XYZ file of C-alpha atoms in Angstrom:
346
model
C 0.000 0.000 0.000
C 1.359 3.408 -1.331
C 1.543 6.050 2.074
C 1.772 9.720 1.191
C 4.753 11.560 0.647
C 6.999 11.778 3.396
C 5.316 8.777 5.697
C 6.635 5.398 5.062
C 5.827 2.315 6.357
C 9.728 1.916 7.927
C 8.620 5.653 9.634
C 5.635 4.228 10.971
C 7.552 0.714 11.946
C 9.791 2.321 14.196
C 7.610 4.767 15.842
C 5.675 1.599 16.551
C 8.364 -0.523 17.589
C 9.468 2.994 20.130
C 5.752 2.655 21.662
C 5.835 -0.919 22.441
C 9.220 -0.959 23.763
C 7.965 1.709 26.297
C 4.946 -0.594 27.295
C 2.336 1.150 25.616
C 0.219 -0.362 22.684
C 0.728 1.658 19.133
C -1.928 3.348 18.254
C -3.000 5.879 15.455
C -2.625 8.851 17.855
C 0.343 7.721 19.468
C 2.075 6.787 16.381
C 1.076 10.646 14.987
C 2.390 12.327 18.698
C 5.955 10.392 17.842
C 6.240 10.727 14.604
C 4.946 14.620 14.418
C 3.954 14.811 10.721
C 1.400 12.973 8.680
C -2.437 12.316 8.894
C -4.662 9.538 10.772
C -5.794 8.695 6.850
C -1.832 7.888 5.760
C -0.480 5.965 9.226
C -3.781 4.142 10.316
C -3.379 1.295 7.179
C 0.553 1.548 7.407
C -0.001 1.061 11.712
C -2.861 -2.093 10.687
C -0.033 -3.561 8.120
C 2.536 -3.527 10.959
C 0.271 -5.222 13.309
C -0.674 -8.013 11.090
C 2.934 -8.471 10.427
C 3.777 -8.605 14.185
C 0.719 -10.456 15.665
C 2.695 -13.528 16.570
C 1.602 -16.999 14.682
C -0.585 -19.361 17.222
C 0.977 -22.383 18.503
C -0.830 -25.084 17.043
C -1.966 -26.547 20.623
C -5.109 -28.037 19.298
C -7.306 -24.686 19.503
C -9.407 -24.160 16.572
C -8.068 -21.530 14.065
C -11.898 -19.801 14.128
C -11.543 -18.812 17.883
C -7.877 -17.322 17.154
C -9.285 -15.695 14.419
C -12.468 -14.725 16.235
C -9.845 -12.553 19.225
C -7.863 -11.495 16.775
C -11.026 -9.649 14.936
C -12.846 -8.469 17.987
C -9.216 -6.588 19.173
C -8.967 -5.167 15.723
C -12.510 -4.290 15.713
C -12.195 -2.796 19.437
C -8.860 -0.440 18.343
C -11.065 0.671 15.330
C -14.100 1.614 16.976
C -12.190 3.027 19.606
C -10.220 5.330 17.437
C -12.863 6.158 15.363
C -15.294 7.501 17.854
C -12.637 9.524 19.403
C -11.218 11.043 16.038
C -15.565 11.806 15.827
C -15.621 13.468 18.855
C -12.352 15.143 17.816
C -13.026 16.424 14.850
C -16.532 17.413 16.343
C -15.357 19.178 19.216
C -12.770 21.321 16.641
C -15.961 22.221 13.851
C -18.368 23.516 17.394
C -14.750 25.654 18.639
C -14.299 26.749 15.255
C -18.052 27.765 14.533
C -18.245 29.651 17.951
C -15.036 31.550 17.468
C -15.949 32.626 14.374
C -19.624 33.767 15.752
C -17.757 35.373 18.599
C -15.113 36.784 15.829
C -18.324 38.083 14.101
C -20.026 39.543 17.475
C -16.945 41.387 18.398
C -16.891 43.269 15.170
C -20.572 44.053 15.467
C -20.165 45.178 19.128
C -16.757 47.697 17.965
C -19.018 48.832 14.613
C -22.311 49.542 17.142
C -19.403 51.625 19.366
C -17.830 52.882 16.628
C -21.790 54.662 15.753
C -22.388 55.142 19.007
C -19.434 57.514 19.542
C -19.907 59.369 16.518
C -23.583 59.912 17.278
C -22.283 61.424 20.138
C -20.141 63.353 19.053
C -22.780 64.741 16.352
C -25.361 65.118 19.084
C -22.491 67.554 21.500
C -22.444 69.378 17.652
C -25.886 70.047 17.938
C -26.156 70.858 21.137
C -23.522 73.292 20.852
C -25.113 74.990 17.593
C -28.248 74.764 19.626
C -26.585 77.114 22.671
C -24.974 79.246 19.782
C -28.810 79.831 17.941
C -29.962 80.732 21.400
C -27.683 83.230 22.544
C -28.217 85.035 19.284
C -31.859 84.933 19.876
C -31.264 86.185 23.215
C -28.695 89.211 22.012
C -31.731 89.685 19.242
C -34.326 89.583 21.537
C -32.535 92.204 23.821
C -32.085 94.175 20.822
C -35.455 94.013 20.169
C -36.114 94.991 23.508
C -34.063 98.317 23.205
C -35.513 99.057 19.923
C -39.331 98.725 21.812
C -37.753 100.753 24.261
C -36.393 103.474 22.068
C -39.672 103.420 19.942
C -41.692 104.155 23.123
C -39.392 106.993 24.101
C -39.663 108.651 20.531
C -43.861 108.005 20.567
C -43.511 109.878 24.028
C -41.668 112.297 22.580
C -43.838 112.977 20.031
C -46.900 113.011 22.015
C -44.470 115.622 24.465
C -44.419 117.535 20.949
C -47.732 117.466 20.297
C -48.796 118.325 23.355
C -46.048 121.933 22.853
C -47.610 122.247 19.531
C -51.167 122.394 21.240
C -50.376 124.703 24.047
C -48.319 126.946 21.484
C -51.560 127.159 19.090
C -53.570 127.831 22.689
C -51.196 130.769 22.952
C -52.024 132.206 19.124
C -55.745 131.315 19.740
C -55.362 133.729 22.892
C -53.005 136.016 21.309
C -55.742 136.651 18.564
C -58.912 136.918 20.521
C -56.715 139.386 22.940
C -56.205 141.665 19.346
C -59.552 140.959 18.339
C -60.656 142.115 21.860
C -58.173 145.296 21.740
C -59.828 145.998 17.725
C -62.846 145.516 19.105
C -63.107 147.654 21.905
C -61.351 150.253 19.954
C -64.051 150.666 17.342
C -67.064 150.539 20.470
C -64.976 153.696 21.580
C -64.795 155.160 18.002
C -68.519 154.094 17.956
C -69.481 156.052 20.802
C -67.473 159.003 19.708
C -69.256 159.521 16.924
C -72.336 159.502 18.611
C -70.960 161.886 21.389
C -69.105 163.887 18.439
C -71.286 167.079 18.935
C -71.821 166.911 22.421
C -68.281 165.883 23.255
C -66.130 167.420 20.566
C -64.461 169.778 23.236
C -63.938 167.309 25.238
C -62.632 164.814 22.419
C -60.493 167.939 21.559
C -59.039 168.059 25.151
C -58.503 164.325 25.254
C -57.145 164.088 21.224
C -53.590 164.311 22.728
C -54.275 161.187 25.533
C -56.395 159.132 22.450
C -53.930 159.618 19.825
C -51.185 158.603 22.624
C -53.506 155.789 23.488
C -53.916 155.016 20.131
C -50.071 154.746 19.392
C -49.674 152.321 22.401
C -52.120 149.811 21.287
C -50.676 149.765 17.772
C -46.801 149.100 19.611
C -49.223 146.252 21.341
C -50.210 144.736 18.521
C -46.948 145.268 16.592
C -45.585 143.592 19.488
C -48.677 140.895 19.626
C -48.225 140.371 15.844
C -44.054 139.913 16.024
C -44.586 137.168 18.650
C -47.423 135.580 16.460
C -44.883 135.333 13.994
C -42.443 133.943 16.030
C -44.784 131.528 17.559
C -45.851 130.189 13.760
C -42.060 129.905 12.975
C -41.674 127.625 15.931
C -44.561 125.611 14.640
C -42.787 125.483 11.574
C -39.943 123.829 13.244
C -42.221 121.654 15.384
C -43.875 120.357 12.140
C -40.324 119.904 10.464
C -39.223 117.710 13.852
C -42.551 116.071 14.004
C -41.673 114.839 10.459
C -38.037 113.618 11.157
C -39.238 112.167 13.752
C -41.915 109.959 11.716
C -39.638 108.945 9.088
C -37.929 107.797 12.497
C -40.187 105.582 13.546
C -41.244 104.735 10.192
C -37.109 103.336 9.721
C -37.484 101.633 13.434
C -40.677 99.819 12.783
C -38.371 98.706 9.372
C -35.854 97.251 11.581
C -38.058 95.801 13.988
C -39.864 93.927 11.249
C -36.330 93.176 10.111
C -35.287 92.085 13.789
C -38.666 89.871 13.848
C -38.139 87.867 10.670
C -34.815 86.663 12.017
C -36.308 85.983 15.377
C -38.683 83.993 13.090
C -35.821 82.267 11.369
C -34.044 81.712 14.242
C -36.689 80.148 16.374
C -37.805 77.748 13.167
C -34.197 77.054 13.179
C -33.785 76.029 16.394
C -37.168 73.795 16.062
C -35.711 71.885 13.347
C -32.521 71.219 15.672
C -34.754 70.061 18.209
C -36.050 67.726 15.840
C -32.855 66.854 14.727
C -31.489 66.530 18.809
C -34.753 64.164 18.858
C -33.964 62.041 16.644
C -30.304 61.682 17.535
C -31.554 60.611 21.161
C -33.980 58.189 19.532
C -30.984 56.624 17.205
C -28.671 56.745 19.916
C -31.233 54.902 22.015
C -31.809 52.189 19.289
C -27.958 51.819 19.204
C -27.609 50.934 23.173
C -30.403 48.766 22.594
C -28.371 47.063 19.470
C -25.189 47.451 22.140
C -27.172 45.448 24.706
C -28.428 42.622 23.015
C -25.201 42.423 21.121
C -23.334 41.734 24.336
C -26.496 39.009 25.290
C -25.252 37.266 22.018
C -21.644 37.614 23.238
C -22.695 36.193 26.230
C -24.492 33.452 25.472
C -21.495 32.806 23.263
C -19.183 32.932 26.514
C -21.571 30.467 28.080
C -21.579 28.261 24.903
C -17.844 28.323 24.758
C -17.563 27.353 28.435
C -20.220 24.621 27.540
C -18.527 22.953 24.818
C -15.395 23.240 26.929
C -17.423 21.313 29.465
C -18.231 18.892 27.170
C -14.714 18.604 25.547
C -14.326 17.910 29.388
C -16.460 15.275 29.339
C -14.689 13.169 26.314
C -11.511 13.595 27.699
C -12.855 11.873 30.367
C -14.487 9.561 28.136
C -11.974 8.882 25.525
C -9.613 8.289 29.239
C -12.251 5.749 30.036
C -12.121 4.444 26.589
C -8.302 4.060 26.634
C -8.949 2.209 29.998
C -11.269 0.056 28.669
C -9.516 -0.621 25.524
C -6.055 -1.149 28.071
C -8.122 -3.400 29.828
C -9.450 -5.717 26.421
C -5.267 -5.813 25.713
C -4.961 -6.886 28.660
C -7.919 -9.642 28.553
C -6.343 -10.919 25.066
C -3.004 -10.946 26.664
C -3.740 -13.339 28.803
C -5.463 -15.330 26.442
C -3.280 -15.422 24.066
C -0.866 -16.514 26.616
C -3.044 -19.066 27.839
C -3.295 -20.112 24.312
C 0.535 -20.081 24.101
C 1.009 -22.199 27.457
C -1.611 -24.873 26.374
């Protein structure tokens, strides 16, 4: 029989030969731990071709050749089954290690992808947050702005009702000024009146007092030169109160600009900042979802941990097993030792 390259029946001879010498039976394993290369498939028929070349010839002592036969078969048949059902649980045991490593492989680069999100969720929702505090201090600066503007425009409206209220009072004063003329105009022509009618019987008398009427006469005209200067002067300050009156409502007229101005960005600003709330929202809520992913990734991980420690358990358990095995099959070596021997001595 042809053995792969690099195992050769004399290789498997003498590690065979080494194992008996030291007491122990050869066996596929053992012949594999001493020789430190090869495969169970390449040494098991060279191992089987030694034994059947070693298993010593019967001495013909009058025992059928069916019951040597028969012990020879059932201790081949034990070493087979024997190695076989411990290369199964072997090569079991390695597929379940190798399947949950590579689960736990996969778990631990779900777990460090979910942490890799979660920390740049955070750090997006500290972003918004700190936009959010910028947005609202320049609402607040705006909104004190505003304030001072609704401050200012009250003090100019009380200003201009103040102005009003000098424009009133000065058009009072012309209002008295004139009825005060119109009084003096009037009483002047009730005296001319009645010196007409007294003309005859009062003319010497009008031509004693001539001097005092004419004098009279002179000082009322200084009074209402005087009345009509100060009428002038009070319409030229009128003038000027109009003139301030309008500067002062183009004014108001450029600070209720501004404070429509100032109230469309409050507008933008404060639908701004909704939409960041919305935003912060739904960070929280994706953030949330991620822990959640985060916890029942680690659940996974450890019900991996306790499946690991499980099939360690139960690699426990066939050690134990394939020790029990080895016992037993010591034990059946042992058995056909002693028959054979008893064979032998007969």
């Amino acid at each position: 029989m042809m053995a792969r390259s690099g195992i050769t029946y004399i290789d498997v001879s003498k590690a065979a030969q080494s194992i008996k010498l030291h007491g122990q039976n050869p066996t596929v394993d053992r012949v594999l731990a001493c020789l430190g290369t090869g495969s169970k498939s390449t040494i098991a028929p060279l191992l089987k071709q030694w034994k059947d070349s070693h298993i010593k010839e019967p001495i013909t002592s009058g025992l059928p050749d069916e019951l040597l036969n028969a012990v020879k078969s059932l201790y081949e048949q034990i070493n087979c089954q024997a190695d076989e059902k411990i290369e199964h649980f072997q090569v079991q045991s390695q597929q379940d290690i190798a399947q949950l490593q590579q689960q736990l492989t996969t778990a631990n680069e779900a777990l460090s992808s979910l942490a890799s999100t979660r920390d740049e969720l955070e750090s997006q929702l500290k972003a918004k947050i700190q936009e959010k505090e910028t947005l609202a201090g320049q609402l607040n600066a705006l909104v004190t702005k505003l304030r001072q503007n609704e401050a200012t425009l009250n003090g100019t409206h009380q200003q201009l009702v103040d102005y009003k209220e000098t424009i009133k009072n000065q058009r009072a004063e012309v209002s008295r000024v004139r009825d005060h003329l119109e009084h003096y105009q009037t009483v002047i022509a009730e005296e001319r009146q009645r010196e007409r009618h007294q003309y005859q019987s009062q003319i010497n008398h009008l031509e004693a007092s001539y001097s005092q009427a004419v004098q009279a006469n002179e000082q009322i005209q200084g009074d209402v030169t005087l009345l009509q200067a100060a009428l002038q002067q009070t319409q030229e300050k009128y003038q000027q109160q109009e003139t301030c009156n309008h500067n002062i409502t183009l004014e108001l007229k450029i600070q209720e600009q501004n404070n429509q101005h100032l109230t469309s960005k409050l507008s933008e600003a404060s639908k701004k900042i909704a939409l960041l709330d919305q935003q912060l929202l739904a960070a929280n809520n994706q953030l949330k979802n991620t822990g959640k992913q985060l916890v029942i990734v680690q659940a996974e991980r450890d019900n991996l941990k306790i499946n690991c420690e499980k099939l360690e358990n139960k690699m426990d358990g066939l050690s134990d097993q394939h020790h029990i095995l080895s016992q037993e099959k010591a034990l059946l070596q042992g058995q056909f030792k002693q028959l054979q021997n008893t064979i032998e001595c007969k």
